[in-house]
Every structure is written in structure tokens, then in C-alpha cells.
Amino acid sequence: MDLDKKALVYTSHYCEENIYQLCKTVQEKNSALLKDLTVIFISNEQRSIPLWKQNMCRNEWPVIWDYHVILHCRTSVTSVIYDFDTVLQFPCSALDYIKESLRPEYTLKEEFKRWFRCVPAIEYLCGFASDRSHMLKEGVYCAPPPNYMPICTAEHTMNLEAYISMRHTSLPMYGIVQSEEAIMEWL
């Protein structure tokens, strides 16, 4: 996929919406490519996951996110990650992303172990909804919201929690949850 990062819709601190908008752009440009795309939510029960090489990182320290969302594209010849919040290339090879952002050589304490919810892009486009209430603290946004209307479906105005949760579900729209070991083999 030939995409200019600067031309894409991006709002800081709204990674789930940034990836939704990226999938929507791909759908508009060439919907056949959606079959190659998987939205990946990274989180855990404690909502405390370390990622390196993020724009918010200082020096060589990781940033600790409550969750983060990236897009994986796998074709017959390539496997890449799209992450709007990384200092790595956009896109970045999946192997480089794992090596630089996940740092598998580090043994993480249990409360920092990452889990990955993998959702086919087409399911994400059909099912995801966010009224952005998770960004409100005492009625004020923690970070300025995107300048477009909140994303909703006919059935949902807010189901972000179901995507962030790393509990297994049988509903296809929420994809499957994988351990870090399994995701490294899959990518």
C-alpha cells in the first residue's frame, strides 16, 4: 500500500480512530486490499503495556500505554505494521517493529505482559464505535478530539471497551486474542 502518512487523518491520543480512518482510506482507494489488513489492539487486564520507539518515549525508556492500536498488512511478499505514533518508518517491517517496539529480549513483569486482539479490517470497519467518552475527565477531554463526528454503527455508539478487553469472545467483529508469543509467530 502506497500511503503518505502526512496526507492521512491523524489525531494524537486517538489511535483506535486513526487506524479506523486508515482502514477507511484503504477501503476507498482499493477495497480488495482490506483482506490483507488486521487491526491489532495491544493491552492487558492491568491496562499497562510498555512500548518502545513511540513519539511519547523519552530517551530509551518505553511509554506505558493503557492500550495501543496498530494495523498489520500481510501480502504474499511483505508483512508490515502501520503505527501513527512510532518514530520508526511508516510502514515498518513487522520484524523490525517487534524488535524495536516490543523488545522481546526483555522479560516483562506479569503486570506489563502484552496481549493482542487481532480483528480483520473489514470487521473493524463494520463494527467499531466510539463516542469518545473514555477521553472525558470531569466533562473535559484529556486530549482534543478529532474534528469529525464520532464513529458509530446502527447497533453501537460505544464498544471500544470490547476491543480493548483481552477477554476471549466468540463474536467475529471483535477478532481473536493472542499472546505475545503467538503474535510474534503470526507476524
Short mmCIF file of C-alpha atoms in Angstrom, two decimals:
data_model
loop_
_atom_site.label_atom_id
_atom_site.label_comp_id
_atom_site.label_asym_id
_atom_site.label_seq_id
_atom_site.Cartn_x
_atom_site.Cartn_y
_atom_site.Cartn_z
CA MET A 1 0.00 0.00 0.00
CA ASP A 2 1.44 3.31 -1.04
CA LEU A 3 0.24 5.80 1.58
CA ASP A 4 1.65 9.20 2.50
CA LYS A 5 1.49 9.44 6.31
CA LYS A 6 1.20 13.23 6.20
CA ALA A 7 -1.89 13.02 3.98
CA LEU A 8 -3.74 10.63 6.32
CA VAL A 9 -6.21 11.53 9.06
CA TYR A 10 -4.44 11.63 12.43
CA THR A 11 -5.36 12.86 15.91
CA SER A 12 -2.93 12.44 18.79
CA HIS A 13 -4.16 10.09 21.55
CA TYR A 14 -6.91 8.55 19.38
CA CYS A 15 -5.04 5.55 17.95
CA GLU A 16 -8.20 3.44 17.55
CA GLU A 17 -9.79 6.15 15.39
CA ASN A 18 -6.58 6.80 13.45
CA ILE A 19 -6.43 3.14 12.45
CA TYR A 20 -10.15 3.14 11.65
CA GLN A 21 -9.61 6.13 9.34
CA LEU A 22 -6.61 4.40 7.74
CA CYS A 23 -8.74 1.30 7.03
CA LYS A 24 -11.45 3.54 5.61
CA THR A 25 -8.91 5.21 3.31
CA VAL A 26 -7.73 1.82 2.05
CA GLN A 27 -11.35 0.77 1.52
CA GLU A 28 -11.99 3.90 -0.57
CA LYS A 29 -8.79 3.55 -2.63
CA ASN A 30 -8.79 -0.20 -3.18
CA SER A 31 -11.23 -2.27 -1.12
CA ALA A 32 -9.65 -5.53 -2.34
CA LEU A 33 -6.67 -4.76 -0.09
CA LEU A 34 -8.80 -4.95 3.08
CA LYS A 35 -8.41 -8.74 3.11
CA ASP A 36 -4.69 -8.22 3.79
CA LEU A 37 -5.28 -5.95 6.82
CA THR A 38 -5.65 -6.80 10.50
CA VAL A 39 -6.30 -4.23 13.23
CA ILE A 40 -4.34 -5.10 16.37
CA PHE A 41 -5.26 -3.82 19.84
CA ILE A 42 -2.46 -4.21 22.38
CA SER A 43 -3.39 -4.16 26.07
CA ASN A 44 -3.76 -6.31 29.19
CA GLU A 45 -6.01 -6.64 32.23
CA GLN A 46 -3.99 -4.01 34.11
CA ARG A 47 -4.14 -1.57 31.18
CA SER A 48 -0.40 -1.10 31.43
CA ILE A 49 1.67 -2.06 28.39
CA PRO A 50 5.19 -0.85 27.58
CA LEU A 51 6.10 0.12 24.01
CA TRP A 52 9.39 1.48 22.83
CA LYS A 53 10.09 3.77 19.87
CA GLN A 54 6.90 5.77 20.38
CA ASN A 55 6.71 9.53 19.88
CA MET A 56 5.98 9.89 23.62
CA CYS A 57 9.11 7.94 24.68
CA ARG A 58 11.94 9.77 26.38
CA ASN A 59 15.46 8.58 25.63
CA GLU A 60 15.48 4.77 25.64
CA TRP A 61 12.59 4.41 28.09
CA PRO A 62 9.29 2.92 26.96
CA VAL A 63 5.98 4.70 27.14
CA ILE A 64 3.35 2.86 29.19
CA TRP A 65 0.02 2.92 27.35
CA ASP A 66 -3.29 1.64 28.69
CA TYR A 67 -3.78 0.28 25.16
CA HIS A 68 -2.49 0.92 21.69
CA VAL A 69 -3.80 0.16 18.20
CA ILE A 70 -1.77 -0.64 15.10
CA LEU A 71 -2.52 -2.04 11.65
CA HIS A 72 -0.85 -5.12 10.20
CA CYS A 73 -0.68 -5.68 6.44
CA ARG A 74 0.36 -9.08 5.16
CA THR A 75 0.67 -9.88 1.49
CA SER A 76 2.44 -12.75 -0.25
CA VAL A 77 5.65 -10.70 -0.29
CA THR A 78 5.58 -8.48 2.79
CA SER A 79 4.48 -8.12 6.41
CA VAL A 80 4.38 -4.54 7.71
CA ILE A 81 2.98 -2.53 10.61
CA TYR A 82 1.34 0.88 10.39
CA ASP A 83 1.66 2.80 13.66
CA PHE A 84 0.99 6.53 13.60
CA ASP A 85 2.68 7.01 16.98
CA THR A 86 6.03 5.38 16.31
CA VAL A 87 9.32 7.03 15.41
CA LEU A 88 10.02 4.03 13.18
CA GLN A 89 9.21 4.04 9.47
CA PHE A 90 5.61 4.19 8.29
CA PRO A 91 5.04 1.43 7.46
CA CYS A 92 7.67 -0.57 9.29
CA SER A 93 8.53 -4.19 8.62
CA ALA A 94 6.76 -6.39 11.16
CA LEU A 95 10.07 -7.93 12.26
CA ASP A 96 11.63 -4.51 12.87
CA TYR A 97 8.54 -3.36 14.73
CA ILE A 98 8.68 -6.39 17.02
CA LYS A 99 12.39 -5.94 17.63
CA GLU A 100 12.28 -2.18 18.24
CA SER A 101 8.85 -1.57 19.79
CA LEU A 102 8.13 -4.77 21.72
CA ARG A 103 11.72 -5.56 22.71
CA PRO A 104 11.20 -9.32 23.15
CA GLU A 105 14.64 -9.68 24.74
CA TYR A 106 13.25 -8.07 27.92
CA THR A 107 11.40 -10.23 30.42
CA LEU A 108 8.37 -8.23 31.50
CA LYS A 109 6.77 -8.36 34.91
CA GLU A 110 3.37 -10.04 34.82
CA GLU A 111 1.50 -6.72 35.11
CA PHE A 112 3.17 -5.48 31.90
CA LYS A 113 2.69 -8.58 29.73
CA ARG A 114 1.04 -7.63 26.46
CA TRP A 115 -1.91 -9.33 24.78
CA PHE A 116 -3.08 -8.73 21.23
CA ARG A 117 -6.63 -8.60 19.89
CA CYS A 118 -6.49 -9.20 16.12
CA VAL A 119 -9.51 -8.01 14.15
CA PRO A 120 -9.91 -8.30 10.37
CA ALA A 121 -10.08 -4.74 8.99
CA ILE A 122 -13.43 -5.33 7.30
CA GLU A 123 -14.94 -6.45 10.64
CA TYR A 124 -13.45 -3.39 12.34
CA LEU A 125 -14.93 -1.03 9.77
CA CYS A 126 -18.36 -2.62 10.18
CA GLY A 127 -18.36 -2.99 13.97
CA PHE A 128 -16.22 -0.37 15.73
CA ALA A 129 -17.88 2.55 17.53
CA SER A 130 -16.59 5.22 19.89
CA ASP A 131 -18.43 8.17 21.37
CA ARG A 132 -15.06 9.26 22.85
CA SER A 133 -16.40 9.20 26.42
CA HIS A 134 -13.27 7.32 27.51
CA MET A 135 -11.33 10.55 26.89
CA LEU A 136 -13.54 12.69 29.15
CA LYS A 137 -12.45 13.50 32.70
CA GLU A 138 -14.98 15.60 34.60
CA GLY A 139 -16.54 16.65 31.30
CA VAL A 140 -13.26 17.82 29.73
CA TYR A 141 -11.34 15.97 27.01
CA CYS A 142 -7.88 14.74 28.09
CA ALA A 143 -6.72 15.43 24.52
CA PRO A 144 -8.55 17.40 21.82
CA PRO A 145 -10.88 15.08 19.90
CA PRO A 146 -10.81 14.54 16.13
CA ASN A 147 -12.58 17.21 14.08
CA TYR A 148 -15.05 14.73 12.55
CA MET A 149 -18.15 13.18 14.15
CA PRO A 150 -17.68 10.20 16.48
CA ILE A 151 -17.71 6.80 14.76
CA CYS A 152 -20.89 4.79 15.30
CA THR A 153 -22.82 1.90 13.79
CA ALA A 154 -26.54 1.14 13.64
CA GLU A 155 -26.10 -1.07 16.72
CA HIS A 156 -23.43 0.76 18.74
CA THR A 157 -22.34 4.22 19.77
CA MET A 158 -19.58 2.94 22.06
CA ASN A 159 -17.98 -0.51 22.08
CA LEU A 160 -14.30 0.41 22.42
CA GLU A 161 -14.06 -1.46 25.73
CA ALA A 162 -14.89 -4.75 23.99
CA TYR A 163 -11.88 -4.24 21.69
CA ILE A 164 -9.51 -3.17 24.47
CA SER A 165 -10.52 -6.05 26.73
CA MET A 166 -8.30 -9.06 26.32
CA ARG A 167 -11.02 -11.49 27.37
CA HIS A 168 -11.86 -14.02 24.69
CA THR A 169 -15.15 -13.62 22.82
CA SER A 170 -16.90 -15.67 20.16
CA LEU A 171 -18.17 -12.62 18.24
CA PRO A 172 -16.23 -12.29 14.95
CA MET A 173 -16.42 -8.48 14.99
CA TYR A 174 -14.06 -8.50 17.99
CA GLY A 175 -11.49 -10.83 16.42
CA ILE A 176 -9.28 -13.14 18.44
CA VAL A 177 -6.96 -12.58 21.40
CA GLN A 178 -3.39 -13.87 21.16
CA SER A 179 -0.43 -13.98 23.50
CA GLU A 180 2.77 -12.15 22.65
CA GLU A 181 4.47 -15.42 21.77
CA ALA A 182 1.67 -16.33 19.33
CA ILE A 183 1.62 -12.88 17.72
CA MET A 184 5.36 -12.99 17.10
CA GLU A 185 4.99 -16.26 15.24
CA TRP A 186 1.98 -14.95 13.30
CA LEU A 187 3.55 -11.66 12.22
#
